[in-house]
C-alpha cells in the first residue's frame, strides 16, 4: 500500500513537472486517473472510449513522463533541493531553540551546496 | 554588450536544462556555438556544412529550448530558488557577523516559501 502511494505521488510529481508536454487529450485522461483518482472504468465511461483504450493511454503517458525525467533529471534535482531545505529548516530551529549560533555555518554550507549543484 | 552576455548566459542555462532533448547533431553544433564560443564560420568549417546551415540549426535549437521553457518554466523556477538561497546566505552572514539570532525567523520563512512553491 505504501509503495502504491509513493508510486502515485511520484507520478503526480512527474506530471507536475512535465505534464505540459502531453497533448490536451492525454492530460485530460491522465489527470482523471492520477489527480482525481478515478478508475479506468469510470474514465472509460466519461470519455466514451474502451477501458483498454484508457489503460493504454495512461501507460503511454507514464512512459513519456518517465522518459523526460530520464533525460533531464529535473524532478530528482528538485527533490534533492527540497531535502536540503528541510535540513536548513531543522538547523534554523535548533539555533532558535538553543539560542546557539553554532549551526549557522552549516546552514551556509548547505545553501552553498545547493547553489553549486545548479 | 551586457545584454549580449546575459542572452548567452540564458541560452547556456536553457541548454543545461533542456539540452538533452536535442538530437546529438544539434547538441554538437549548439555546444560549439554556446559553450565553446566558436563563430558560425568556424563551426561550418569544422562540420563541413554551410554557414547558413549552421545558422539555421542554431536558430532551430534556440526555438526548441525556448519552447520547452515556455511550457515547463523550470529554469525560471530554479532561478527563483537561487535568488531565495542567496537571501538565506546573506541573512546567515548577518546573523554570524552580529551574533544576533533575529534573522533566523526570516531564514525559516524563506525556506518555507521555497518549499511551498514546489
Coordinates of N, CA and C in Angstrom, one line a residue:
Chain A
X1 N 0.8 -1.2 0.0 CA 0.0 0.0 0.0 C 0.9 1.3 0.0
X2 N 1.9 1.2 0.9 CA 2.8 2.4 1.0 C 3.5 2.6 -0.4
X3 N 4.0 1.5 -1.0 CA 4.6 1.6 -2.3 C 3.7 2.2 -3.4
X4 N 2.4 1.7 -3.3 CA 1.5 2.2 -4.2 C 1.2 3.7 -4.1
X5 N 1.2 4.2 -2.9 CA 1.0 5.6 -2.6 C 2.2 6.4 -3.1
X6 N 3.4 5.9 -2.8 CA 4.6 6.5 -3.3 C 4.7 6.6 -4.8
X7 N 4.3 5.5 -5.4 CA 4.3 5.5 -6.9 C 3.3 6.5 -7.4
X8 N 2.2 6.7 -6.8 CA 1.2 7.6 -7.2 C 1.7 9.1 -7.0
X9 N 2.4 9.3 -5.9 CA 3.0 10.6 -5.6 C 4.0 10.9 -6.7
X10 N 4.8 9.9 -6.9 CA 5.9 10.2 -8.0 C 5.3 10.5 -9.3
X11 N 4.2 9.7 -9.7 CA 3.6 10.0 -11.0 C 3.0 11.4 -11.0
X12 N 2.4 11.8 -9.9 CA 1.8 13.1 -9.8 C 2.9 14.2 -9.9
X13 N 4.1 14.0 -9.3 CA 5.2 14.9 -9.4 C 5.7 15.0 -10.8
X14 N 5.8 13.8 -11.4 CA 6.3 13.8 -12.8 C 5.3 14.6 -13.7
X15 N 4.1 14.4 -13.4 CA 3.0 15.2 -14.2 C 3.1 16.7 -13.9
X16 N 3.4 17.1 -12.6 CA 3.6 18.5 -12.3 C 4.7 19.1 -13.2
X17 N 5.8 18.3 -13.3 CA 7.0 18.8 -14.0 C 6.8 18.8 -15.5
X18 N 6.4 17.7 -16.0 CA 6.4 17.5 -17.5 C 5.1 17.4 -18.1
X19 N 4.0 17.5 -17.4 CA 2.7 17.3 -17.9 C 2.3 18.2 -19.1
X20 N 2.9 19.4 -19.1 CA 2.6 20.3 -20.2 C 3.1 19.8 -21.5
X21 N 3.9 18.8 -21.5 CA 4.5 18.3 -22.8 C 3.5 17.2 -23.3
X22 N 2.5 16.8 -22.6 CA 1.5 15.9 -23.1 C 0.5 16.7 -24.0
X23 N -0.3 15.9 -24.8 CA -1.4 16.6 -25.5 C -2.5 16.9 -24.6
X24 N -3.4 17.7 -25.0 CA -4.6 18.1 -24.1 C -5.4 16.8 -23.8
X25 N -5.6 16.0 -24.8 CA -6.3 14.7 -24.6 C -5.6 13.8 -23.5
X26 N -4.3 13.7 -23.7 CA -3.6 12.9 -22.7 C -3.7 13.5 -21.3
X27 N -3.6 14.8 -21.3 CA -3.6 15.5 -20.0 C -5.0 15.2 -19.3
X28 N -6.1 15.4 -20.1 CA -7.4 15.2 -19.5 C -7.6 13.9 -18.9
X29 N -7.2 12.9 -19.6 CA -7.3 11.5 -19.1 C -6.4 11.2 -17.9
X30 N -5.1 11.6 -18.1 CA -4.1 11.3 -17.1 C -4.5 12.0 -15.8
X31 N -5.0 13.2 -15.8 CA -5.5 13.9 -14.6 C -6.6 13.2 -13.9
X32 N -7.5 12.7 -14.7 CA -8.6 12.0 -14.1 C -8.1 10.7 -13.3
X33 N -7.1 10.1 -13.8 CA -6.5 8.9 -13.2 C -5.7 9.3 -12.0
X34 N -4.7 10.2 -12.2 CA -3.7 10.5 -11.2 C -4.2 11.5 -10.1
X35 N -4.8 12.6 -10.6 CA -5.2 13.6 -9.7 C -6.6 13.4 -9.1
X36 N -7.6 13.0 -9.9 CA -8.9 12.8 -9.4 C -9.2 11.4 -8.9
X37 N -8.2 10.5 -9.2 CA -8.3 9.1 -8.6 C -9.5 8.3 -9.1
X38 N -9.9 8.6 -10.4 CA -11.0 7.8 -10.9 C -10.4 6.4 -11.4
X39 N -11.3 5.4 -11.5 CA -10.9 4.1 -12.0 C -10.8 4.1 -13.5
X40 N -10.2 3.1 -14.1 CA -10.1 3.0 -15.6 C -11.6 3.0 -16.1
X41 N -12.4 2.2 -15.5 CA -13.8 2.0 -16.0 C -14.6 3.4 -15.9
X42 N -14.4 4.1 -14.8 CA -15.0 5.4 -14.7 C -14.6 6.3 -15.8
X43 N -13.3 6.4 -16.0 CA -12.7 7.3 -17.1 C -13.3 6.8 -18.5
X44 N -13.3 5.5 -18.7 CA -13.7 5.0 -20.0 C -15.2 5.4 -20.2
X45 N -16.0 5.3 -19.2 CA -17.4 5.8 -19.3 C -17.5 7.3 -19.6
X46 N -16.7 8.0 -18.8 CA -16.7 9.5 -19.0 C -16.3 9.9 -20.4
X47 N -15.3 9.2 -20.9 CA -14.7 9.7 -22.2 C -15.2 8.9 -23.4
X48 N -16.1 8.0 -23.1 CA -16.7 7.2 -24.2 C -15.7 6.5 -25.0
X49 N -14.7 5.9 -24.3 CA -13.7 5.0 -25.0 C -13.6 3.8 -24.2
X50 N -12.9 2.8 -24.8 CA -12.8 1.5 -24.1 C -11.9 1.6 -22.9
X51 N -12.1 0.6 -21.9 CA -11.3 0.6 -20.7 C -9.8 0.3 -21.2
X52 N -9.7 -0.6 -22.2 CA -8.3 -0.8 -22.7 C -7.7 0.4 -23.3
X53 N -8.5 1.2 -24.0 CA -8.0 2.4 -24.5 C -7.5 3.4 -23.5
X54 N -8.2 3.5 -22.4 CA -7.8 4.3 -21.2 C -6.5 3.8 -20.7
X55 N -6.5 2.5 -20.5 CA -5.3 1.8 -19.9 C -4.0 2.1 -20.8
X56 N -4.2 1.9 -22.1 CA -3.0 2.2 -23.0 C -2.6 3.6 -22.9
X57 N -3.6 4.5 -22.9 CA -3.2 5.9 -22.9 C -2.4 6.3 -21.6
X58 N -2.9 5.8 -20.5 CA -2.2 6.1 -19.3 C -0.8 5.5 -19.2
X59 N -0.7 4.3 -19.7 CA 0.7 3.7 -19.8 C 1.6 4.5 -20.7
X60 N 1.0 5.0 -21.8 CA 1.8 5.8 -22.7 C 2.3 7.1 -22.0
X61 N 1.4 7.7 -21.3 CA 1.7 8.9 -20.6 C 2.8 8.7 -19.5
X62 N 2.6 7.6 -18.8 CA 3.7 7.2 -17.8 C 5.1 7.1 -18.5
X63 N 5.0 6.5 -19.7 CA 6.3 6.2 -20.4 C 6.9 7.6 -20.8
X64 N 6.1 8.4 -21.4 CA 6.5 9.7 -21.9 C 7.1 10.5 -20.7
X65 N 6.4 10.6 -19.6 CA 6.9 11.4 -18.4 C 8.2 10.9 -17.9
X66 N 8.2 9.5 -17.8 CA 9.5 8.9 -17.3 C 10.6 9.2 -18.2
X67 N 10.4 9.2 -19.5 CA 11.5 9.4 -20.5 C 12.0 10.8 -20.3
X68 N 11.1 11.8 -20.1 CA 11.6 13.2 -19.9 C 12.5 13.2 -18.7
X69 N 12.0 12.5 -17.6 CA 12.8 12.6 -16.4 C 14.2 11.9 -16.6
X70 N 14.1 10.8 -17.3 CA 15.4 10.1 -17.5 C 16.4 11.0 -18.2
X71 N 15.9 11.8 -19.2 CA 16.8 12.7 -19.9 C 17.2 13.9 -19.1
X72 N 16.3 14.5 -18.4 CA 16.5 15.8 -17.8 C 16.8 15.8 -16.3
X73 N 16.3 14.8 -15.6 CA 16.6 14.6 -14.1 C 16.2 15.8 -13.3
X74 N 15.2 16.6 -13.8 CA 14.9 17.8 -13.1 C 14.0 17.6 -11.8
X75 N 13.2 16.5 -11.8 CA 12.5 16.2 -10.6 C 13.4 15.7 -9.5
X76 N 14.4 14.9 -9.9 CA 15.4 14.4 -9.0 C 16.1 15.6 -8.3
X77 N 16.5 16.5 -9.2 CA 17.2 17.8 -8.8 C 16.4 18.5 -7.7
X78 N 15.1 18.7 -8.1 CA 14.2 19.4 -7.2 C 14.0 18.7 -5.8
X79 N 13.9 17.4 -5.9 CA 13.7 16.6 -4.6 C 15.0 16.7 -3.7
X80 N 16.1 16.7 -4.4 CA 17.4 16.9 -3.7 C 17.4 18.3 -3.0
X81 N 17.0 19.3 -3.7 CA 17.0 20.7 -3.1 C 16.0 20.7 -2.0
X82 N 14.9 20.0 -2.1 CA 13.8 20.0 -1.1 C 14.4 19.4 0.2
X83 N 15.1 18.3 0.1 CA 15.7 17.7 1.2 C 16.7 18.6 2.0
X84 N 17.5 19.3 1.2 CA 18.5 20.2 1.8 C 17.8 21.4 2.5
X85 N 16.7 21.8 1.9 CA 15.9 22.9 2.5 C 15.3 22.4 3.9
X86 N 14.9 21.2 3.9 CA 14.4 20.7 5.2 C 15.5 20.7 6.2
X87 N 16.7 20.3 5.8 CA 17.9 20.4 6.7 C 18.1 21.8 7.2
X88 N 18.0 22.8 6.3 CA 18.2 24.2 6.7 C 17.1 24.5 7.8
X89 N 15.9 24.1 7.5 CA 14.8 24.4 8.5 C 15.1 23.8 9.9
X90 N 15.6 22.6 9.8 CA 15.9 21.9 11.1 C 17.0 22.6 11.9
X91 N 18.0 23.0 11.1 CA 19.2 23.7 11.8 C 18.7 25.0 12.3
X92 N 17.9 25.7 11.5 CA 17.4 27.0 12.0 C 16.6 26.9 13.3
X93 N 15.8 25.8 13.3 CA 15.0 25.5 14.5 C 15.9 25.3 15.7
X94 N 17.0 24.4 15.5 CA 17.9 24.1 16.5 C 18.6 25.4 17.1
X95 N 19.0 26.3 16.2 CA 19.6 27.6 16.6 C 18.6 28.4 17.4
X96 N 17.4 28.4 17.0 CA 16.4 29.3 17.7 C 16.1 28.6 19.1
X97 N 15.9 27.3 19.1 CA 15.6 26.6 20.3 C 16.7 26.8 21.4
X98 N 17.9 26.7 20.9 CA 19.0 26.7 21.9 C 19.7 28.1 22.0
X99 N 19.2 29.1 21.3 CA 19.9 30.4 21.3 C 21.4 30.2 21.0
X100 N 21.7 29.4 20.1 CA 23.0 29.0 19.8 C 23.3 29.2 18.3
X101 N 24.3 29.9 18.0 CA 24.6 30.3 16.6 C 25.5 29.2 15.9
X102 N 25.8 28.2 16.6 CA 26.9 27.3 16.1 C 26.5 26.6 14.8
X103 N 25.1 26.5 14.5 CA 24.7 25.8 13.3 C 24.7 26.7 12.1
X104 N 25.0 28.0 12.3 CA 24.9 28.9 11.1 C 25.8 28.6 10.0
X105 N 27.0 28.1 10.4 CA 28.0 27.8 9.3 C 27.4 26.6 8.5
X106 N 26.8 25.6 9.2 CA 26.2 24.5 8.4 C 25.1 25.0 7.5
X107 N 24.3 25.9 8.0 CA 23.2 26.4 7.1 C 23.8 27.1 5.8
X108 N 24.9 27.9 6.1 CA 25.6 28.5 4.9 C 26.1 27.4 4.0
X109 N 26.8 26.4 4.6 CA 27.4 25.3 3.8 C 26.3 24.6 2.9
X110 N 25.1 24.4 3.5 CA 24.1 23.7 2.7 C 23.6 24.6 1.6
X111 N 23.4 25.9 1.9 CA 22.9 26.8 0.9 C 24.0 26.8 -0.3
X112 N 25.2 26.8 0.1 CA 26.3 26.8 -1.0 C 26.2 25.5 -1.8
X113 N 26.0 24.3 -1.1 CA 25.9 23.1 -1.8 C 24.8 23.1 -2.8
X114 N 23.7 23.6 -2.4 CA 22.5 23.7 -3.4 C 22.9 24.5 -4.6
X115 N 23.5 25.7 -4.2 CA 23.9 26.6 -5.3 C 24.9 26.0 -6.3
X116 N 25.8 25.3 -5.7 CA 26.8 24.7 -6.6 C 26.3 23.6 -7.5
X117 N 25.2 22.9 -7.0 CA 24.6 21.9 -7.9 C 23.8 22.5 -9.0
X118 N 23.5 23.8 -9.0 CA 22.7 24.4 -10.0 C 23.4 24.3 -11.4
Chain B
X1 N 26.5 45.1 -25.0 CA 27.5 44.1 -24.6 C 26.9 43.3 -23.5
X2 N 26.5 44.0 -22.4 CA 25.9 43.3 -21.2 C 24.7 42.4 -21.6
X3 N 23.9 43.0 -22.5 CA 22.7 42.2 -22.9 C 23.1 41.0 -23.7
X4 N 24.1 41.2 -24.5 CA 24.6 40.0 -25.3 C 25.1 38.9 -24.4
X5 N 25.8 39.3 -23.3 CA 26.3 38.3 -22.4 C 25.2 37.6 -21.6
X6 N 24.2 38.5 -21.2 CA 23.1 37.9 -20.5 C 22.3 36.9 -21.4
X7 N 22.2 37.3 -22.6 CA 21.5 36.4 -23.6 C 22.2 35.1 -23.7
X8 N 23.5 35.2 -23.8 CA 24.3 34.0 -23.9 C 24.2 33.1 -22.6
X9 N 24.3 33.8 -21.5 CA 24.1 33.0 -20.2 C 22.8 32.3 -20.2
X10 N 21.7 33.0 -20.6 CA 20.4 32.4 -20.6 C 20.3 31.2 -21.5
X11 N 20.9 31.4 -22.7 CA 20.9 30.3 -23.7 C 21.7 29.1 -23.1
X12 N 22.8 29.4 -22.4 CA 23.5 28.3 -21.9 C 22.8 27.6 -20.7
X13 N 22.0 28.4 -19.9 CA 21.2 27.8 -18.9 C 20.1 26.9 -19.5
X14 N 19.5 27.5 -20.5 CA 18.4 26.7 -21.2 C 19.0 25.4 -21.7
X15 N 20.2 25.5 -22.2 CA 20.8 24.3 -22.8 C 21.1 23.3 -21.6
X16 N 21.6 23.8 -20.5 CA 21.8 23.0 -19.3 C 20.5 22.2 -18.9
X17 N 19.4 22.9 -19.0 CA 18.1 22.3 -18.5 C 17.6 21.4 -19.6
X18 N 17.5 21.8 -20.8 CA 16.7 21.0 -21.8 C 17.6 20.5 -22.9
X19 N 18.9 20.7 -22.9 CA 19.8 20.3 -24.0 C 19.6 18.8 -24.3
X20 N 19.4 18.0 -23.3 CA 19.3 16.5 -23.6 C 18.1 16.2 -24.5
X21 N 17.2 17.1 -24.7 CA 16.1 16.9 -25.6 C 16.4 17.2 -27.1
X22 N 17.6 17.7 -27.3 CA 18.0 17.9 -28.7 C 18.7 16.6 -29.2
X23 N 18.8 16.5 -30.5 CA 19.5 15.4 -31.1 C 21.0 15.6 -30.9
X24 N 21.7 14.5 -31.1 CA 23.2 14.5 -30.9 C 23.8 15.6 -31.8
X25 N 23.4 15.6 -33.0 CA 23.9 16.5 -34.0 C 23.6 18.0 -33.6
X26 N 22.4 18.2 -33.2 CA 22.1 19.6 -32.7 C 22.9 19.9 -31.5
X27 N 23.1 19.0 -30.6 CA 23.9 19.3 -29.4 C 25.3 19.6 -29.7
X28 N 25.9 18.8 -30.6 CA 27.3 19.0 -31.0 C 27.5 20.5 -31.5
X29 N 26.6 20.9 -32.4 CA 26.8 22.2 -33.0 C 26.4 23.3 -32.0
X30 N 25.4 23.1 -31.3 CA 25.0 24.2 -30.4 C 26.0 24.4 -29.3
X31 N 26.6 23.3 -28.8 CA 27.7 23.4 -27.8 C 28.9 24.2 -28.4
X32 N 29.2 23.9 -29.6 CA 30.4 24.7 -30.2 C 30.1 26.2 -30.2
X33 N 28.8 26.5 -30.5 CA 28.4 27.9 -30.5 C 28.3 28.5 -29.1
X34 N 27.6 27.9 -28.3 CA 27.2 28.5 -27.0 C 28.3 28.3 -25.9
X35 N 28.8 27.1 -25.9 CA 29.8 26.8 -24.8 C 31.3 27.1 -25.2
X36 N 31.6 26.7 -26.5 CA 33.0 26.9 -26.9 C 33.2 28.2 -27.6
X37 N 32.0 28.9 -27.8 CA 32.1 30.3 -28.3 C 32.8 30.4 -29.7
X38 N 32.6 29.4 -30.5 CA 33.1 29.4 -31.9 C 32.2 30.2 -32.8
X39 N 32.7 30.8 -33.9 CA 31.9 31.6 -34.8 C 31.1 30.6 -35.7
X40 N 30.1 31.2 -36.4 CA 29.4 30.3 -37.4 C 30.3 29.8 -38.4
X41 N 31.2 30.6 -38.9 CA 32.2 30.2 -40.0 C 33.1 29.1 -39.5
X42 N 33.5 29.2 -38.3 CA 34.4 28.2 -37.7 C 33.7 26.8 -37.6
X43 N 32.4 26.9 -37.1 CA 31.7 25.7 -36.9 C 31.4 25.1 -38.3
X44 N 31.0 26.0 -39.3 CA 30.8 25.5 -40.6 C 32.0 24.7 -41.2
X45 N 33.2 25.3 -41.0 CA 34.4 24.6 -41.5 C 34.6 23.3 -40.8
X46 N 34.4 23.3 -39.4 CA 34.6 22.1 -38.6 C 33.6 21.0 -39.1
X47 N 32.4 21.4 -39.3 CA 31.3 20.4 -39.6 C 31.2 20.0 -41.0
X48 N 31.9 20.8 -41.8 CA 31.7 20.7 -43.3 C 30.3 20.9 -43.8
X49 N 29.6 21.9 -43.2 CA 28.3 22.3 -43.7 C 28.4 23.8 -44.0
X50 N 27.4 24.4 -44.6 CA 27.4 25.8 -44.9 C 27.2 26.6 -43.7
X51 N 27.7 27.9 -43.8 CA 27.5 28.8 -42.7 C 26.0 29.0 -42.4
X52 N 25.2 29.1 -43.5 CA 23.8 29.3 -43.4 C 23.1 28.0 -42.7
X53 N 23.7 26.9 -43.0 CA 23.2 25.6 -42.4 C 23.4 25.7 -40.9
X54 N 24.6 26.1 -40.5 CA 24.9 26.3 -39.0 C 23.9 27.3 -38.4
X55 N 23.8 28.4 -39.0 CA 22.9 29.5 -38.5 C 21.5 28.9 -38.3
X56 N 21.0 28.2 -39.3 CA 19.6 27.7 -39.2 C 19.5 26.7 -38.1
X57 N 20.5 25.9 -38.0 CA 20.4 24.8 -36.9 C 20.4 25.5 -35.5
X58 N 21.2 26.5 -35.4 CA 21.3 27.2 -34.0 C 20.0 27.9 -33.7
X59 N 19.5 28.5 -34.7 CA 18.2 29.2 -34.5 C 17.1 28.2 -34.1
X60 N 17.1 27.0 -34.8 CA 16.2 26.0 -34.5 C 16.3 25.5 -33.1
X61 N 17.6 25.3 -32.6 CA 17.8 24.9 -31.3 C 17.3 25.9 -30.3
X62 N 17.6 27.2 -30.5 CA 17.1 28.3 -29.7 C 15.6 28.1 -29.5
X63 N 14.9 27.9 -30.6 CA 13.5 27.9 -30.6 C 13.0 26.7 -29.8
X64 N 13.6 25.5 -30.0 CA 13.2 24.3 -29.3 C 13.4 24.5 -27.8
X65 N 14.5 25.0 -27.4 CA 14.8 25.2 -26.0 C 13.9 26.2 -25.3
X66 N 13.6 27.3 -26.1 CA 12.7 28.3 -25.6 C 11.3 27.7 -25.4
X67 N 10.9 26.9 -26.4 CA 9.5 26.3 -26.3 C 9.4 25.4 -25.1
X68 N 10.4 24.6 -24.8 CA 10.4 23.8 -23.6 C 10.2 24.7 -22.3
X69 N 11.0 25.8 -22.3 CA 10.9 26.7 -21.1 C 9.5 27.3 -21.0
X70 N 9.0 27.7 -22.2 CA 7.6 28.3 -22.2 C 6.6 27.4 -21.6
X71 N 6.8 26.1 -21.9 CA 5.8 25.1 -21.4 C 6.1 24.8 -19.9
X72 N 7.3 24.6 -19.6 CA 7.6 24.0 -18.3 C 8.0 25.0 -17.2
X73 N 8.6 26.1 -17.6 CA 9.1 27.1 -16.7 C 10.0 26.6 -15.6
X74 N 10.8 25.6 -15.9 CA 11.6 25.0 -14.8 C 12.9 25.9 -14.6
X75 N 13.4 26.5 -15.7 CA 14.5 27.4 -15.5 C 14.1 28.5 -14.6
X76 N 13.0 29.1 -14.9 CA 12.5 30.3 -14.1 C 12.3 29.8 -12.6
X77 N 11.8 28.7 -12.4 CA 11.6 28.2 -11.1 C 13.0 28.0 -10.3
X78 N 13.9 27.5 -11.0 CA 15.3 27.3 -10.5 C 15.9 28.6 -10.1
X79 N 15.8 29.6 -11.0 CA 16.4 30.9 -10.8 C 15.8 31.6 -9.6
X80 N 14.5 31.4 -9.5 CA 13.8 31.9 -8.3 C 14.3 31.3 -7.0
X81 N 14.5 30.0 -7.0 CA 15.0 29.3 -5.8 C 16.5 29.8 -5.6
X82 N 17.2 30.0 -6.6 CA 18.6 30.5 -6.5 C 18.6 31.9 -5.8
X83 N 17.7 32.8 -6.2 CA 17.7 34.1 -5.5 C 17.3 34.0 -4.1
X84 N 16.4 33.1 -3.8 CA 16.0 32.9 -2.3 C 17.1 32.4 -1.5
X85 N 17.9 31.5 -2.1 CA 19.0 30.9 -1.4 C 20.1 31.9 -1.2
X86 N 20.3 32.8 -2.1 CA 21.2 33.9 -1.9 C 20.7 34.8 -0.7
X87 N 19.4 35.0 -0.6 CA 18.9 35.7 0.6 C 19.2 35.0 1.9
X88 N 19.0 33.7 1.9 CA 19.3 32.9 3.1 C 20.8 33.1 3.4
X89 N 21.7 33.0 2.4 CA 23.1 33.2 2.7 C 23.4 34.6 3.3
X90 N 22.8 35.6 2.8 CA 23.0 36.9 3.3 C 22.6 37.0 4.8
X91 N 21.4 36.5 5.0 CA 20.8 36.5 6.4 C 21.7 35.7 7.4
X92 N 22.2 34.6 6.9 CA 23.1 33.8 7.7 C 24.3 34.6 8.1
X93 N 24.8 35.3 7.1 CA 26.1 36.1 7.3 C 25.8 37.2 8.3
X94 N 24.6 37.8 8.1 CA 24.3 38.9 9.1 C 24.2 38.4 10.5
X95 N 23.6 37.2 10.7 CA 23.5 36.6 12.0 C 24.8 36.4 12.6
X96 N 25.7 35.8 11.8 CA 27.1 35.4 12.3 C 27.9 36.7 12.6
X97 N 27.8 37.7 11.7 CA 28.6 38.9 11.9 C 28.1 39.6 13.1
X98 N 26.9 39.6 13.4 CA 26.4 40.4 14.5 C 26.1 39.6 15.8
X99 N 26.3 38.3 15.7 CA 26.0 37.4 16.8 C 24.5 37.6 17.2
X100 N 23.7 37.7 16.3 CA 22.3 38.1 16.6 C 21.4 37.1 15.9
X101 N 20.5 36.5 16.7 CA 19.6 35.5 16.1 C 18.4 36.0 15.5
X102 N 18.2 37.3 15.4 CA 16.9 37.8 15.0 C 16.5 37.5 13.5
X103 N 17.5 37.2 12.7 CA 17.2 36.9 11.3 C 16.8 35.4 11.1
X104 N 16.9 34.6 12.2 CA 16.6 33.2 12.0 C 15.2 32.9 11.5
X105 N 14.2 33.7 12.0 CA 12.9 33.5 11.6 C 12.7 33.8 10.1
X106 N 13.4 34.8 9.6 CA 13.4 35.1 8.2 C 13.9 34.0 7.4
X107 N 15.0 33.4 7.9 CA 15.6 32.3 7.1 C 14.6 31.1 7.0
X108 N 14.0 30.9 8.1 CA 12.9 29.8 8.1 C 11.8 30.2 7.2
X109 N 11.4 31.4 7.2 CA 10.3 31.9 6.3 C 10.6 31.7 4.8
X110 N 11.9 32.0 4.5 CA 12.3 31.9 3.1 C 12.3 30.4 2.7
X111 N 12.9 29.6 3.6 CA 12.9 28.1 3.3 C 11.5 27.6 3.1
X112 N 10.6 28.1 3.9 CA 9.2 27.7 3.7 C 8.6 28.2 2.4
X113 N 8.9 29.4 2.0 CA 8.4 29.9 0.8 C 8.9 29.1 -0.4
X114 N 10.2 28.7 -0.4 CA 10.7 27.9 -1.5 C 9.9 26.5 -1.5
X115 N 9.8 25.9 -0.3 CA 9.2 24.6 -0.2 C 7.7 24.7 -0.7
X116 N 7.0 25.8 -0.4 CA 5.6 25.9 -0.8 C 5.5 26.1 -2.3
X117 N 6.5 26.7 -2.9 CA 6.5 26.8 -4.4 C 6.7 25.5 -5.2
X118 N 7.2 24.5 -4.4 CA 7.5 23.2 -5.1 C 6.2 22.6 -5.7

